JSON list of C-alpha atoms in Angstrom, two decimals:
[
{"chain": "A", "resi": 83, "resn": "LYS", "atom": "CA", "xyz": [-0.29, 0.10, -0.25]},
{"chain": "A", "resi": 84, "resn": "ASP", "atom": "CA", "xyz": [2.51, 2.55, 1.53]},
{"chain": "A", "resi": 85, "resn": "GLY", "atom": "CA", "xyz": [5.88, 0.45, -0.30]},
{"chain": "A", "resi": 86, "resn": "ASP", "atom": "CA", "xyz": [7.19, -1.46, 2.37]},
{"chain": "A", "resi": 87, "resn": "MET", "atom": "CA", "xyz": [7.70, -4.88, 2.64]},
{"chain": "A", "resi": 88, "resn": "VAL", "atom": "CA", "xyz": [5.45, -7.31, 2.49]},
{"chain": "A", "resi": 89, "resn": "ALA", "atom": "CA", "xyz": [7.11, -10.68, 2.33]},
{"chain": "A", "resi": 90, "resn": "VAL", "atom": "CA", "xyz": [10.79, -11.94, 1.78]},
{"chain": "A", "resi": 91, "resn": "HIS", "atom": "CA", "xyz": [11.20, -15.15, -0.74]},
{"chain": "A", "resi": 92, "resn": "ARG", "atom": "CA", "xyz": [14.59, -17.10, -1.56]},
{"chain": "A", "resi": 93, "resn": "LYS", "atom": "CA", "xyz": [14.65, -18.79, -4.32]},
{"chain": "A", "resi": 94, "resn": "MET", "atom": "CA", "xyz": [14.14, -21.99, -3.62]},
{"chain": "A", "resi": 95, "resn": "HIS", "atom": "CA", "xyz": [16.06, -23.97, -6.48]},
{"chain": "A", "resi": 96, "resn": "LEU", "atom": "CA", "xyz": [19.52, -23.01, -8.36]},
{"chain": "A", "resi": 97, "resn": "PHE", "atom": "CA", "xyz": [19.55, -23.57, -11.91]},
{"chain": "A", "resi": 98, "resn": "ASP", "atom": "CA", "xyz": [22.30, -25.02, -12.06]},
{"chain": "A", "resi": 99, "resn": "ILE", "atom": "CA", "xyz": [21.86, -26.31, -15.94]},
{"chain": "A", "resi": 100, "resn": "ASP", "atom": "CA", "xyz": [24.68, -27.50, -18.74]},
{"chain": "A", "resi": 101, "resn": "ILE", "atom": "CA", "xyz": [23.36, -27.94, -22.43]},
{"chain": "A", "resi": 102, "resn": "PRO", "atom": "CA", "xyz": [26.14, -28.39, -24.94]},
{"chain": "A", "resi": 103, "resn": "GLY", "atom": "CA", "xyz": [27.58, -25.57, -27.18]},
{"chain": "A", "resi": 104, "resn": "GLN", "atom": "CA", "xyz": [24.74, -23.48, -25.57]},
{"chain": "A", "resi": 105, "resn": "ILE", "atom": "CA", "xyz": [24.66, -22.97, -22.41]},
{"chain": "A", "resi": 106, "resn": "THR", "atom": "CA", "xyz": [26.26, -23.09, -19.45]},
{"chain": "A", "resi": 107, "resn": "PHE", "atom": "CA", "xyz": [24.73, -21.94, -16.04]},
{"chain": "A", "resi": 108, "resn": "LYS", "atom": "CA", "xyz": [26.22, -23.06, -12.28]},
{"chain": "A", "resi": 109, "resn": "GLU", "atom": "CA", "xyz": [24.20, -20.63, -9.93]},
{"chain": "A", "resi": 110, "resn": "SER", "atom": "CA", "xyz": [24.73, -23.11, -7.13]},
{"chain": "A", "resi": 111, "resn": "GLU", "atom": "CA", "xyz": [28.56, -21.60, -7.07]},
{"chain": "A", "resi": 112, "resn": "THR", "atom": "CA", "xyz": [27.49, -18.23, -5.55]},
{"chain": "A", "resi": 113, "resn": "LEU", "atom": "CA", "xyz": [24.04, -19.06, -4.31]},
{"chain": "A", "resi": 114, "resn": "SER", "atom": "CA", "xyz": [22.38, -20.96, -2.23]},
{"chain": "A", "resi": 115, "resn": "ALA", "atom": "CA", "xyz": [18.45, -22.18, -1.62]},
{"chain": "A", "resi": 116, "resn": "GLY", "atom": "CA", "xyz": [16.19, -20.40, 0.32]},
{"chain": "A", "resi": 117, "resn": "ASN", "atom": "CA", "xyz": [14.24, -23.80, 1.94]},
{"chain": "A", "resi": 118, "resn": "GLN", "atom": "CA", "xyz": [10.32, -22.02, 2.90]},
{"chain": "A", "resi": 119, "resn": "PRO", "atom": "CA", "xyz": [8.13, -21.45, 0.40]},
{"chain": "A", "resi": 120, "resn": "THR", "atom": "CA", "xyz": [6.47, -17.75, 0.33]},
{"chain": "A", "resi": 121, "resn": "VAL", "atom": "CA", "xyz": [2.43, -16.06, 0.50]},
{"chain": "A", "resi": 122, "resn": "PHE", "atom": "CA", "xyz": [1.41, -13.53, 1.57]},
{"chain": "A", "resi": 123, "resn": "ASP", "atom": "CA", "xyz": [-1.97, -12.19, 1.54]},
{"chain": "A", "resi": 124, "resn": "LEU", "atom": "CA", "xyz": [-2.67, -8.24, 0.20]},
{"chain": "A", "resi": 125, "resn": "SER", "atom": "CA", "xyz": [-5.58, -8.46, 2.20]},
{"chain": "A", "resi": 126, "resn": "GLU", "atom": "CA", "xyz": [-3.31, -8.10, 5.93]},
{"chain": "A", "resi": 127, "resn": "HIS", "atom": "CA", "xyz": [-1.65, -4.74, 4.42]},
{"chain": "A", "resi": 128, "resn": "GLY", "atom": "CA", "xyz": [-4.46, -3.12, 3.39]},
{"chain": "A", "resi": 129, "resn": "GLY", "atom": "CA", "xyz": [-4.36, -3.50, -0.14]},
{"chain": "A", "resi": 130, "resn": "PRO", "atom": "CA", "xyz": [-7.49, -6.60, -1.81]},
{"chain": "A", "resi": 131, "resn": "PRO", "atom": "CA", "xyz": [-8.14, -10.10, -0.94]},
{"chain": "A", "resi": 132, "resn": "VAL", "atom": "CA", "xyz": [-5.45, -11.62, -2.79]},
{"chain": "A", "resi": 133, "resn": "ARG", "atom": "CA", "xyz": [-3.27, -14.76, -1.05]},
{"chain": "A", "resi": 134, "resn": "ILE", "atom": "CA", "xyz": [0.22, -14.93, -3.35]},
{"chain": "A", "resi": 135, "resn": "GLY", "atom": "CA", "xyz": [2.58, -17.48, -3.94]},
{"chain": "A", "resi": 136, "resn": "VAL", "atom": "CA", "xyz": [5.82, -16.46, -4.89]},
{"chain": "A", "resi": 137, "resn": "GLY", "atom": "CA", "xyz": [9.14, -18.15, -6.42]},
{"chain": "A", "resi": 138, "resn": "ILE", "atom": "CA", "xyz": [12.03, -16.28, -8.29]},
{"chain": "A", "resi": 139, "resn": "CYS", "atom": "CA", "xyz": [12.32, -17.68, -12.18]},
{"chain": "A", "resi": 140, "resn": "TYR", "atom": "CA", "xyz": [14.05, -21.75, -11.71]},
{"chain": "A", "resi": 141, "resn": "ASP", "atom": "CA", "xyz": [11.26, -22.31, -8.40]},
{"chain": "A", "resi": 142, "resn": "ILE", "atom": "CA", "xyz": [8.06, -22.65, -12.20]},
{"chain": "A", "resi": 143, "resn": "ARG", "atom": "CA", "xyz": [9.59, -25.19, -13.03]},
{"chain": "A", "resi": 144, "resn": "PHE", "atom": "CA", "xyz": [9.01, -27.51, -9.41]},
{"chain": "A", "resi": 145, "resn": "PRO", "atom": "CA", "xyz": [4.88, -27.85, -9.80]},
{"chain": "A", "resi": 146, "resn": "GLU", "atom": "CA", "xyz": [5.20, -29.40, -6.46]},
{"chain": "A", "resi": 147, "resn": "LEU", "atom": "CA", "xyz": [5.88, -25.45, -4.95]},
{"chain": "A", "resi": 148, "resn": "CYS", "atom": "CA", "xyz": [3.28, -24.91, -7.18]},
{"chain": "A", "resi": 149, "resn": "MET", "atom": "CA", "xyz": [0.37, -27.50, -5.71]},
{"chain": "A", "resi": 150, "resn": "ILE", "atom": "CA", "xyz": [2.30, -26.24, -1.95]},
{"chain": "A", "resi": 151, "resn": "TYR", "atom": "CA", "xyz": [0.67, -22.96, -2.73]},
{"chain": "A", "resi": 152, "resn": "ARG", "atom": "CA", "xyz": [-2.45, -23.59, -3.88]},
{"chain": "A", "resi": 153, "resn": "ASN", "atom": "CA", "xyz": [-3.35, -25.76, -0.99]},
{"chain": "A", "resi": 154, "resn": "LEU", "atom": "CA", "xyz": [-2.41, -22.77, 0.87]},
{"chain": "A", "resi": 155, "resn": "GLY", "atom": "CA", "xyz": [-4.79, -21.03, -0.44]},
{"chain": "A", "resi": 156, "resn": "CYS", "atom": "CA", "xyz": [-2.59, -18.46, -2.52]},
{"chain": "A", "resi": 157, "resn": "ASN", "atom": "CA", "xyz": [-4.65, -17.67, -6.40]},
{"chain": "A", "resi": 158, "resn": "VAL", "atom": "CA", "xyz": [-2.15, -15.38, -7.63]},
{"chain": "A", "resi": 159, "resn": "LEU", "atom": "CA", "xyz": [1.03, -17.00, -8.01]},
{"chain": "A", "resi": 160, "resn": "VAL", "atom": "CA", "xyz": [3.87, -14.82, -9.26]},
{"chain": "A", "resi": 161, "resn": "TYR", "atom": "CA", "xyz": [7.80, -15.40, -10.61]},
{"chain": "A", "resi": 162, "resn": "PRO", "atom": "CA", "xyz": [10.63, -12.84, -11.54]},
{"chain": "A", "resi": 163, "resn": "GLY", "atom": "CA", "xyz": [12.63, -14.45, -13.60]},
{"chain": "A", "resi": 164, "resn": "ALA", "atom": "CA", "xyz": [14.68, -13.92, -16.45]},
{"chain": "A", "resi": 165, "resn": "PHE", "atom": "CA", "xyz": [15.47, -17.21, -18.60]},
{"chain": "A", "resi": 166, "resn": "ASN", "atom": "CA", "xyz": [17.77, -16.68, -20.86]},
{"chain": "A", "resi": 167, "resn": "MET", "atom": "CA", "xyz": [17.77, -16.86, -24.79]},
{"chain": "A", "resi": 168, "resn": "VAL", "atom": "CA", "xyz": [17.46, -20.84, -25.13]},
{"chain": "A", "resi": 169, "resn": "THR", "atom": "CA", "xyz": [15.10, -21.48, -21.83]},
{"chain": "A", "resi": 170, "resn": "GLY", "atom": "CA", "xyz": [13.12, -18.94, -23.26]},
{"chain": "A", "resi": 171, "resn": "PRO", "atom": "CA", "xyz": [11.68, -19.26, -26.35]},
{"chain": "A", "resi": 172, "resn": "ALA", "atom": "CA", "xyz": [10.96, -22.99, -25.86]},
{"chain": "A", "resi": 173, "resn": "HIS", "atom": "CA", "xyz": [9.58, -22.41, -21.91]},
{"chain": "A", "resi": 174, "resn": "TRP", "atom": "CA", "xyz": [8.49, -18.86, -20.48]},
{"chain": "A", "resi": 175, "resn": "GLU", "atom": "CA", "xyz": [4.76, -19.50, -21.92]},
{"chain": "A", "resi": 176, "resn": "LEU", "atom": "CA", "xyz": [4.44, -23.53, -21.82]},
{"chain": "A", "resi": 177, "resn": "LEU", "atom": "CA", "xyz": [5.38, -23.12, -18.26]},
{"chain": "A", "resi": 178, "resn": "CYS", "atom": "CA", "xyz": [3.53, -20.57, -16.79]},
{"chain": "A", "resi": 179, "resn": "ARG", "atom": "CA", "xyz": [0.24, -21.55, -18.90]},
{"chain": "A", "resi": 180, "resn": "MET", "atom": "CA", "xyz": [1.13, -24.94, -17.08]},
{"chain": "A", "resi": 181, "resn": "ARG", "atom": "CA", "xyz": [1.45, -23.29, -13.84]},
{"chain": "A", "resi": 182, "resn": "ALA", "atom": "CA", "xyz": [-2.16, -21.38, -13.82]},
{"chain": "A", "resi": 183, "resn": "VAL", "atom": "CA", "xyz": [-3.48, -24.81, -15.12]},
{"chain": "A", "resi": 184, "resn": "ASP", "atom": "CA", "xyz": [-1.91, -26.71, -12.26]},
{"chain": "A", "resi": 185, "resn": "SER", "atom": "CA", "xyz": [-2.75, -24.59, -9.67]},
{"chain": "A", "resi": 186, "resn": "GLN", "atom": "CA", "xyz": [-5.67, -23.18, -10.91]},
{"chain": "A", "resi": 187, "resn": "ALA", "atom": "CA", "xyz": [-4.47, -19.94, -10.09]},
{"chain": "A", "resi": 188, "resn": "PHE", "atom": "CA", "xyz": [-3.80, -16.80, -11.93]},
{"chain": "A", "resi": 189, "resn": "THR", "atom": "CA", "xyz": [0.29, -17.18, -12.87]},
{"chain": "A", "resi": 190, "resn": "VAL", "atom": "CA", "xyz": [2.57, -13.60, -13.23]},
{"chain": "A", "resi": 191, "resn": "LEU", "atom": "CA", "xyz": [6.17, -13.99, -14.90]},
{"chain": "A", "resi": 192, "resn": "CYS", "atom": "CA", "xyz": [7.64, -10.60, -14.79]},
{"chain": "A", "resi": 193, "resn": "SER", "atom": "CA", "xyz": [11.50, -10.42, -16.19]},
{"chain": "A", "resi": 194, "resn": "PRO", "atom": "CA", "xyz": [13.60, -7.89, -17.04]},
{"chain": "A", "resi": 195, "resn": "ALA", "atom": "CA", "xyz": [13.96, -6.70, -20.91]},
{"chain": "A", "resi": 196, "resn": "ARG", "atom": "CA", "xyz": [16.54, -7.95, -22.87]},
{"chain": "A", "resi": 197, "resn": "ASP", "atom": "CA", "xyz": [19.74, -5.67, -23.47]},
{"chain": "A", "resi": 198, "resn": "GLU", "atom": "CA", "xyz": [21.47, -8.22, -26.56]},
{"chain": "A", "resi": 199, "resn": "THR", "atom": "CA", "xyz": [24.85, -6.20, -25.07]},
{"chain": "A", "resi": 200, "resn": "ALA", "atom": "CA", "xyz": [25.46, -7.67, -21.51]},
{"chain": "A", "resi": 201, "resn": "ASP", "atom": "CA", "xyz": [26.56, -10.74, -20.05]},
{"chain": "A", "resi": 202, "resn": "TYR", "atom": "CA", "xyz": [23.63, -12.58, -19.25]},
{"chain": "A", "resi": 203, "resn": "THR", "atom": "CA", "xyz": [21.62, -12.29, -22.91]},
{"chain": "A", "resi": 204, "resn": "ALA", "atom": "CA", "xyz": [17.12, -12.51, -20.91]},
{"chain": "A", "resi": 205, "resn": "TRP", "atom": "CA", "xyz": [14.24, -13.87, -23.17]},
{"chain": "A", "resi": 206, "resn": "GLY", "atom": "CA", "xyz": [11.41, -11.11, -21.59]},
{"chain": "A", "resi": 207, "resn": "HIS", "atom": "CA", "xyz": [8.05, -11.16, -22.99]},
{"chain": "A", "resi": 208, "resn": "SER", "atom": "CA", "xyz": [6.52, -10.36, -19.09]},
{"chain": "A", "resi": 209, "resn": "MET", "atom": "CA", "xyz": [3.08, -12.23, -18.98]},
{"chain": "A", "resi": 210, "resn": "VAL", "atom": "CA", "xyz": [-0.08, -12.87, -17.25]},
{"chain": "A", "resi": 211, "resn": "THR", "atom": "CA", "xyz": [-2.29, -15.89, -17.34]},
{"chain": "A", "resi": 212, "resn": "ASP", "atom": "CA", "xyz": [-5.91, -17.06, -16.11]},
{"chain": "A", "resi": 213, "resn": "PRO", "atom": "CA", "xyz": [-6.61, -19.58, -13.57]},
{"chain": "A", "resi": 214, "resn": "TRP", "atom": "CA", "xyz": [-7.38, -21.71, -17.21]},
{"chain": "A", "resi": 215, "resn": "GLY", "atom": "CA", "xyz": [-3.62, -20.95, -19.04]},
{"chain": "A", "resi": 216, "resn": "VAL", "atom": "CA", "xyz": [-5.49, -18.18, -20.83]},
{"chain": "A", "resi": 217, "resn": "ILE", "atom": "CA", "xyz": [-2.78, -15.69, -21.82]},
{"chain": "A", "resi": 218, "resn": "LEU", "atom": "CA", "xyz": [-3.91, -12.00, -20.39]},
{"chain": "A", "resi": 219, "resn": "GLY", "atom": "CA", "xyz": [-1.60, -10.17, -21.47]},
{"chain": "A", "resi": 220, "resn": "GLU", "atom": "CA", "xyz": [2.10, -10.30, -22.45]},
{"chain": "A", "resi": 221, "resn": "LEU", "atom": "CA", "xyz": [4.90, -7.91, -23.55]},
{"chain": "A", "resi": 222, "resn": "ASP", "atom": "CA", "xyz": [7.53, -9.10, -25.68]},
{"chain": "A", "resi": 223, "resn": "LYS", "atom": "CA", "xyz": [11.23, -8.16, -25.07]},
{"chain": "A", "resi": 224, "resn": "ASP", "atom": "CA", "xyz": [11.26, -4.81, -24.82]},
{"chain": "A", "resi": 225, "resn": "GLU", "atom": "CA", "xyz": [10.93, -2.05, -21.48]},
{"chain": "A", "resi": 226, "resn": "ASP", "atom": "CA", "xyz": [7.06, -1.60, -20.83]},
{"chain": "A", "resi": 227, "resn": "ILE", "atom": "CA", "xyz": [4.59, -1.93, -18.14]},
{"chain": "A", "resi": 228, "resn": "LEU", "atom": "CA", "xyz": [2.09, -4.72, -18.42]},
{"chain": "A", "resi": 229, "resn": "VAL", "atom": "CA", "xyz": [-1.37, -3.60, -17.00]},
{"chain": "A", "resi": 230, "resn": "THR", "atom": "CA", "xyz": [-3.62, -6.45, -16.91]},
{"chain": "A", "resi": 231, "resn": "GLU", "atom": "CA", "xyz": [-7.18, -6.88, -14.44]},
{"chain": "A", "resi": 232, "resn": "LEU", "atom": "CA", "xyz": [-8.27, -10.03, -12.39]},
{"chain": "A", "resi": 233, "resn": "ASP", "atom": "CA", "xyz": [-11.19, -11.36, -12.17]},
{"chain": "A", "resi": 234, "resn": "LEU", "atom": "CA", "xyz": [-10.48, -13.50, -9.78]},
{"chain": "A", "resi": 235, "resn": "THR", "atom": "CA", "xyz": [-13.88, -15.36, -9.08]},
{"chain": "A", "resi": 236, "resn": "GLN", "atom": "CA", "xyz": [-12.06, -16.56, -12.30]},
{"chain": "A", "resi": 237, "resn": "ALA", "atom": "CA", "xyz": [-9.50, -18.96, -9.30]},
{"chain": "A", "resi": 238, "resn": "VAL", "atom": "CA", "xyz": [-12.95, -19.91, -7.06]},
{"chain": "A", "resi": 239, "resn": "THR", "atom": "CA", "xyz": [-14.69, -21.73, -9.70]},
{"chain": "A", "resi": 240, "resn": "ARG", "atom": "CA", "xyz": [-12.41, -22.99, -11.83]},
{"chain": "A", "resi": 241, "resn": "ARG", "atom": "CA", "xyz": [-11.23, -24.62, -7.80]},
{"chain": "A", "resi": 242, "resn": "MET", "atom": "CA", "xyz": [-15.29, -24.80, -7.86]},
{"chain": "A", "resi": 243, "resn": "ASN", "atom": "CA", "xyz": [-16.39, -26.61, -11.42]},
{"chain": "A", "resi": 244, "resn": "MET", "atom": "CA", "xyz": [-12.60, -28.64, -11.97]},
{"chain": "A", "resi": 245, "resn": "PRO", "atom": "CA", "xyz": [-11.64, -29.86, -8.87]},
{"chain": "A", "resi": 246, "resn": "TYR", "atom": "CA", "xyz": [-9.06, -32.17, -9.32]},
{"chain": "A", "resi": 247, "resn": "HIS", "atom": "CA", "xyz": [-7.04, -31.10, -5.61]},
{"chain": "A", "resi": 248, "resn": "LEU", "atom": "CA", "xyz": [-9.83, -33.44, -3.80]},
{"chain": "A", "resi": 249, "resn": "GLN", "atom": "CA", "xyz": [-9.94, -35.59, -6.55]},
{"chain": "A", "resi": 250, "resn": "LYS", "atom": "CA", "xyz": [-6.00, -37.15, -6.01]},
{"chain": "A", "resi": 251, "resn": "ARG", "atom": "CA", "xyz": [-5.38, -40.52, -5.26]},
{"chain": "A", "resi": 252, "resn": "LYS", "atom": "CA", "xyz": [-3.91, -39.60, -1.38]},
{"chain": "A", "resi": 253, "resn": "ASP", "atom": "CA", "xyz": [-3.98, -43.88, -1.15]},
{"chain": "A", "resi": 254, "resn": "VAL", "atom": "CA", "xyz": [-1.47, -44.11, -4.54]},
{"chain": "A", "resi": 255, "resn": "TYR", "atom": "CA", "xyz": [0.28, -40.48, -3.69]},
{"chain": "A", "resi": 256, "resn": "GLN", "atom": "CA", "xyz": [1.00, -37.35, -1.41]},
{"chain": "A", "resi": 257, "resn": "LEU", "atom": "CA", "xyz": [2.75, -34.53, -1.41]},
{"chain": "A", "resi": 258, "resn": "VAL", "atom": "CA", "xyz": [4.18, -34.01, 1.92]},
{"chain": "A", "resi": 259, "resn": "SER", "atom": "CA", "xyz": [6.86, -30.90, 3.76]},
{"chain": "A", "resi": 260, "resn": "PHE", "atom": "CA", "xyz": [9.50, -32.54, 4.92]},
{"chain": "A", "resi": 261, "resn": "ARG", "atom": "CA", "xyz": [10.64, -30.02, 7.79]},
{"chain": "A", "resi": 262, "resn": "ASP", "atom": "CA", "xyz": [7.37, -30.91, 9.20]},
{"chain": "A", "resi": 263, "resn": "SER", "atom": "CA", "xyz": [6.23, -34.99, 8.16]},
{"chain": "A", "resi": 264, "resn": "VAL", "atom": "CA", "xyz": [3.22, -32.70, 7.50]},
{"chain": "A", "resi": 265, "resn": "PRO", "atom": "CA", "xyz": [0.30, -34.15, 4.28]},
{"chain": "A", "resi": 266, "resn": "LEU", "atom": "CA", "xyz": [-0.10, -31.24, 2.82]},
{"chain": "A", "resi": 267, "resn": "PHE", "atom": "CA", "xyz": [-3.71, -32.82, 0.32]}
]
């Protein structure tokens, strides 16, 4: 509301890849991973009733984290990230839409604009998808501002119409938080 910090998130999954002839990147050589999901509710800070789960960049590749956020009642997932010129064109939109459908929540990906003169070139293409996986807005590679209105009732409607979170086979598998050894659904 007044620019106050409402949450702090530490990236949980470090980006360590080696695609021969294209890109090698090892975040684990300089960073350590966070160990806790981050959720905050804007209504507790003078905003609308929006419960937000946060991931950073590579965290989006892990559907288990997205399901934890869904089970904690998040209706918006936000992933700031800087996919590169190899993984961005191939996976950026796909992962945004997949996490929206997985969690039946709005998914927001925000990226820096592309700077071809930088040591690391980001894909760009910030985007927002609805709980059905429909792209509500997308930028290109250039610096810009994306404003999108979210109809939060869509998350409720999708979860009621297709309650697959209630249809999981807990007798076959379950997502467990190893921190507390508690089933999360």
